[in-house]
PDB file of C-alpha atoms in Angstrom:
ATOM      1  CA  GLN A   1      78.508 -56.478   2.042  1.00  0.00           C
ATOM      2  CA  ASP A   2      80.825 -58.446   4.349  1.00  0.00           C
ATOM      3  CA  LEU A   3      78.157 -58.609   7.057  1.00  0.00           C
ATOM      4  CA  THR A   4      75.678 -60.069   4.603  1.00  0.00           C
ATOM      5  CA  LYS A   5      78.192 -62.790   3.736  1.00  0.00           C
ATOM      6  CA  VAL A   6      78.822 -63.504   7.406  1.00  0.00           C
ATOM      7  CA  ARG A   7      75.112 -63.744   8.094  1.00  0.00           C
ATOM      8  CA  SER A   8      74.584 -66.117   5.180  1.00  0.00           C
ATOM      9  CA  GLY A   9      77.358 -68.424   6.326  1.00  0.00           C
ATOM     10  CA  THR A  10      78.849 -68.495   2.837  1.00  0.00           C
ATOM     11  CA  LEU A  11      82.496 -69.591   2.755  1.00  0.00           C
ATOM     12  CA  GLN A  12      84.477 -66.603   1.502  1.00  0.00           C
ATOM     13  CA  ARG A  13      87.997 -67.920   1.451  1.00  0.00           C
ATOM     14  CA  MET A  14      90.012 -70.997   2.373  1.00  0.00           C
ATOM     15  CA  LEU A  15      93.535 -70.421   3.639  1.00  0.00           C
ATOM     16  CA  VAL A  16      95.717 -73.297   2.474  1.00  0.00           C
ATOM     17  CA  GLY A  17      99.331 -73.726   3.516  1.00  0.00           C
ATOM     18  CA  HIS A  18      99.752 -75.268   6.963  1.00  0.00           C
ATOM     19  CA  ARG A  19     100.826 -78.915   6.930  1.00  0.00           C
ATOM     20  CA  ASP A  20      99.101 -79.738  10.231  1.00  0.00           C
ATOM     21  CA  TRP A  21      96.221 -78.483  12.358  1.00  0.00           C
ATOM     22  CA  VAL A  22      95.807 -74.839  13.292  1.00  0.00           C
ATOM     23  CA  ALA A  23      95.990 -74.179  17.028  1.00  0.00           C
ATOM     24  CA  ALA A  24      95.646 -70.378  17.159  1.00  0.00           C
ATOM     25  CA  LEU A  25      94.108 -67.514  15.167  1.00  0.00           C
ATOM     26  CA  ALA A  26      94.256 -63.730  15.362  1.00  0.00           C
ATOM     27  CA  VAL A  27      93.256 -60.815  13.148  1.00  0.00           C
ATOM     28  CA  ALA A  28      95.266 -57.608  12.736  1.00  0.00           C
ATOM     29  CA  PRO A  29      93.487 -54.489  14.033  1.00  0.00           C
ATOM     30  CA  ASP A  30      92.874 -53.178  10.502  1.00  0.00           C
ATOM     31  CA  GLY A  31      91.191 -56.468   9.516  1.00  0.00           C
ATOM     32  CA  LEU A  32      93.409 -56.871   6.448  1.00  0.00           C
ATOM     33  CA  THR A  33      95.652 -59.635   7.795  1.00  0.00           C
ATOM     34  CA  ILE A  34      94.715 -62.954   9.379  1.00  0.00           C
ATOM     35  CA  LEU A  35      97.311 -64.761  11.501  1.00  0.00           C
ATOM     36  CA  SER A  36      97.432 -68.482  12.191  1.00  0.00           C
ATOM     37  CA  GLY A  37      99.625 -70.690  14.351  1.00  0.00           C
ATOM     38  CA  SER A  38      99.992 -74.407  13.773  1.00  0.00           C
ATOM     39  CA  THR A  39     101.344 -77.684  15.044  1.00  0.00           C
ATOM     40  CA  ASP A  40     103.523 -77.636  11.894  1.00  0.00           C
ATOM     41  CA  CYS A  41     105.833 -75.270  13.854  1.00  0.00           C
ATOM     42  CA  THR A  42     104.919 -72.143  11.896  1.00  0.00           C
ATOM     43  CA  ALA A  43     102.834 -69.025  12.242  1.00  0.00           C
ATOM     44  CA  ARG A  44     101.546 -67.471   9.030  1.00  0.00           C
ATOM     45  CA  ALA A  45     100.204 -64.105   7.943  1.00  0.00           C
ATOM     46  CA  TRP A  46      97.459 -64.198   5.297  1.00  0.00           C
ATOM     47  CA  SER A  47      95.798 -61.559   3.159  1.00  0.00           C
ATOM     48  CA  ALA A  48      92.141 -61.411   4.202  1.00  0.00           C
ATOM     49  CA  ALA A  49      91.277 -60.089   0.737  1.00  0.00           C
ATOM     50  CA  THR A  50      93.010 -62.730  -1.387  1.00  0.00           C
ATOM     51  CA  GLY A  51      93.768 -65.631   0.973  1.00  0.00           C
ATOM     52  CA  ARG A  52      97.407 -65.549  -0.127  1.00  0.00           C
ATOM     53  CA  CYS A  53     100.093 -66.382   2.458  1.00  0.00           C
ATOM     54  CA  LEU A  54     102.068 -63.176   2.956  1.00  0.00           C
ATOM     55  CA  ARG A  55     104.718 -64.448   5.334  1.00  0.00           C
ATOM     56  CA  THR A  56     105.751 -67.527   7.314  1.00  0.00           C
ATOM     57  CA  PHE A  57     107.284 -67.303  10.795  1.00  0.00           C
ATOM     58  CA  PRO A  58     109.301 -70.471  11.604  1.00  0.00           C
ATOM     59  CA  HIS A  59     109.397 -71.902  15.144  1.00  0.00           C
ATOM     60  CA  ASP A  60     111.155 -74.771  16.897  1.00  0.00           C
ATOM     61  CA  ASP A  61     107.901 -76.278  18.174  1.00  0.00           C
ATOM     62  CA  MET A  62     104.140 -75.939  17.678  1.00  0.00           C
ATOM     63  CA  VAL A  63     102.665 -72.440  17.834  1.00  0.00           C
ATOM     64  CA  CYS A  64      99.774 -72.431  20.297  1.00  0.00           C
ATOM     65  CA  ALA A  65      99.077 -68.715  20.875  1.00  0.00           C
ATOM     66  CA  LEU A  66      99.028 -65.493  18.828  1.00  0.00           C
ATOM     67  CA  ALA A  67      98.425 -61.795  19.406  1.00  0.00           C
ATOM     68  CA  VAL A  68      98.962 -58.666  17.336  1.00  0.00           C
ATOM     69  CA  THR A  69     100.164 -55.345  18.767  1.00  0.00           C
ATOM     70  CA  PRO A  70      97.573 -52.547  18.728  1.00  0.00           C
ATOM     71  CA  ASP A  71      99.462 -50.714  15.953  1.00  0.00           C
ATOM     72  CA  GLY A  72      99.278 -53.868  13.783  1.00  0.00           C
ATOM     73  CA  ARG A  73     103.030 -53.846  13.131  1.00  0.00           C
ATOM     74  CA  ARG A  74     104.149 -56.788  15.278  1.00  0.00           C
ATOM     75  CA  LEU A  75     103.084 -60.347  15.979  1.00  0.00           C
ATOM     76  CA  VAL A  76     103.507 -62.116  19.324  1.00  0.00           C
ATOM     77  CA  THR A  77     103.629 -65.919  19.351  1.00  0.00           C
ATOM     78  CA  GLY A  78     103.651 -68.453  22.149  1.00  0.00           C
ATOM     79  CA  ALA A  79     104.977 -71.941  21.503  1.00  0.00           C
ATOM     80  CA  ASP A  80     105.372 -75.377  23.014  1.00  0.00           C
ATOM     81  CA  ASP A  81     109.134 -74.730  23.314  1.00  0.00           C
ATOM     82  CA  HIS A  82     108.318 -72.353  26.237  1.00  0.00           C
ATOM     83  CA  VAL A  83     109.375 -69.225  24.299  1.00  0.00           C
ATOM     84  CA  VAL A  84     107.330 -66.083  23.602  1.00  0.00           C
ATOM     85  CA  ARG A  85     108.476 -64.346  20.423  1.00  0.00           C
ATOM     86  CA  LEU A  86     107.973 -60.870  18.975  1.00  0.00           C
ATOM     87  CA  TRP A  87     108.058 -60.580  15.157  1.00  0.00           C
ATOM     88  CA  SER A  88     107.876 -57.799  12.587  1.00  0.00           C
ATOM     89  CA  LEU A  89     104.775 -58.428  10.491  1.00  0.00           C
ATOM     90  CA  SER A  90     106.167 -56.445   7.548  1.00  0.00           C
ATOM     91  CA  THR A  91     109.604 -58.094   7.331  1.00  0.00           C
ATOM     92  CA  GLY A  92     109.165 -61.404   9.179  1.00  0.00           C
ATOM     93  CA  GLU A  93     112.196 -60.561  11.315  1.00  0.00           C
ATOM     94  CA  LEU A  94     112.362 -62.040  14.813  1.00  0.00           C
ATOM     95  CA  LEU A  95     112.682 -58.935  16.989  1.00  0.00           C
ATOM     96  CA  ARG A  96     112.941 -60.563  20.395  1.00  0.00           C
ATOM     97  CA  ALA A  97     112.588 -63.909  22.160  1.00  0.00           C
ATOM     98  CA  PHE A  98     111.316 -63.861  25.738  1.00  0.00           C
ATOM     99  CA  GLU A  99     112.552 -66.851  27.716  1.00  0.00           C
ATOM    100  CA  GLY A 100     111.619 -67.819  31.248  1.00  0.00           C
ATOM    101  CA  HIS A 101     108.617 -70.124  31.105  1.00  0.00           C
ATOM    102  CA  THR A 102     109.306 -73.753  31.972  1.00  0.00           C
ATOM    103  CA  GLY A 103     106.204 -75.020  30.171  1.00  0.00           C
ATOM    104  CA  ALA A 104     104.465 -74.340  26.879  1.00  0.00           C
ATOM    105  CA  ALA A 105     103.538 -70.666  26.368  1.00  0.00           C
ATOM    106  CA  CYS A 106      99.855 -71.316  25.595  1.00  0.00           C
ATOM    107  CA  ALA A 107      98.417 -67.820  25.947  1.00  0.00           C
ATOM    108  CA  VAL A 108      99.699 -64.402  24.840  1.00  0.00           C
ATOM    109  CA  GLU A 109      98.152 -60.963  24.823  1.00  0.00           C
ATOM    110  CA  VAL A 110      99.451 -57.455  24.212  1.00  0.00           C
ATOM    111  CA  LEU A 111      98.369 -54.757  26.657  1.00  0.00           C
ATOM    112  CA  PRO A 112      96.585 -51.760  25.073  1.00  0.00           C
ATOM    113  CA  GLY A 113      99.618 -49.457  24.959  1.00  0.00           C
ATOM    114  CA  GLY A 114     101.567 -52.060  22.999  1.00  0.00           C
ATOM    115  CA  HIS A 115     104.559 -51.888  25.362  1.00  0.00           C
ATOM    116  CA  GLN A 116     103.880 -54.990  27.450  1.00  0.00           C
ATOM    117  CA  ILE A 117     103.038 -58.607  26.690  1.00  0.00           C
ATOM    118  CA  VAL A 118     101.293 -61.004  29.076  1.00  0.00           C
ATOM    119  CA  SER A 119     101.937 -64.713  28.591  1.00  0.00           C
ATOM    120  CA  GLY A 120     100.399 -67.722  30.290  1.00  0.00           C
ATOM    121  CA  SER A 121     101.994 -71.134  30.473  1.00  0.00           C
ATOM    122  CA  ASP A 122     101.644 -74.763  31.406  1.00  0.00           C
ATOM    123  CA  ASP A 123     104.197 -73.908  34.128  1.00  0.00           C
ATOM    124  CA  LYS A 124     101.282 -72.339  36.076  1.00  0.00           C
ATOM    125  CA  THR A 125     102.546 -68.775  35.718  1.00  0.00           C
ATOM    126  CA  LEU A 126     101.576 -65.550  34.043  1.00  0.00           C
ATOM    127  CA  ARG A 127     104.497 -63.361  33.018  1.00  0.00           C
ATOM    128  CA  ILE A 128     104.464 -59.700  32.083  1.00  0.00           C
ATOM    129  CA  TRP A 129     107.205 -58.735  29.639  1.00  0.00           C
ATOM    130  CA  ASP A 130     108.365 -55.286  28.578  1.00  0.00           C
ATOM    131  CA  VAL A 131     108.525 -55.263  24.784  1.00  0.00           C
ATOM    132  CA  ASP A 132     111.759 -53.252  24.891  1.00  0.00           C
ATOM    133  CA  GLY A 133     113.159 -54.780  28.093  1.00  0.00           C
ATOM    134  CA  GLU A 134     115.041 -57.879  29.105  1.00  0.00           C
ATOM    135  CA  GLY A 135     113.355 -60.709  30.961  1.00  0.00           C
ATOM    136  CA  ALA A 136     109.997 -60.808  32.691  1.00  0.00           C
ATOM    137  CA  ARG A 137     108.953 -57.631  34.450  1.00  0.00           C
ATOM    138  CA  ARG A 138     106.725 -59.622  36.748  1.00  0.00           C
ATOM    139  CA  THR A 139     105.824 -63.278  37.306  1.00  0.00           C
ATOM    140  CA  LEU A 140     102.487 -64.263  38.831  1.00  0.00           C
ATOM    141  CA  VAL A 141     102.086 -67.797  40.153  1.00  0.00           C
ATOM    142  CA  GLY A 142      98.539 -68.901  40.508  1.00  0.00           C
ATOM    143  CA  PRO A 143      96.384 -71.710  39.297  1.00  0.00           C
ATOM    144  CA  THR A 144      96.939 -75.328  40.151  1.00  0.00           C
ATOM    145  CA  ASP A 145      96.788 -76.117  36.447  1.00  0.00           C
ATOM    146  CA  GLY A 146      98.536 -74.434  33.537  1.00  0.00           C
ATOM    147  CA  VAL A 147      97.280 -71.237  31.921  1.00  0.00           C
ATOM    148  CA  ARG A 148      95.723 -71.914  28.513  1.00  0.00           C
ATOM    149  CA  ALA A 149      93.741 -68.742  27.775  1.00  0.00           C
TER     150      ALA A 149
END
């Protein structure tokens, strides 16, 4: 049924709540939750079934990157304030803030085991963070321009 709707191009749901443009999107592994990050300095979790906003994750600057852990329990955000954050999707609690980038954290991804996060930044680095550790496990310096994806 959902594939038929996708093929037809019929709008199924509009998610209304951000006050500015959306810069990042992700979908939880179970497909039940849609995540969005915006220039309004929030990330939001939405019910894919109803379109209702389930939770808002406040930030100090625009949210430009999102990823969900493989178990679907945590959200990773990257923001213009240089910080990568780890959140509980069920409670909205900020679990950890990873600091070290000197430019906007414009790309985030969770490695398959769910224990490490990779972030890319306008500071021209990739950083690998241990979810349960302190600081960056490894910093890779590379491109002449920032890392955006």
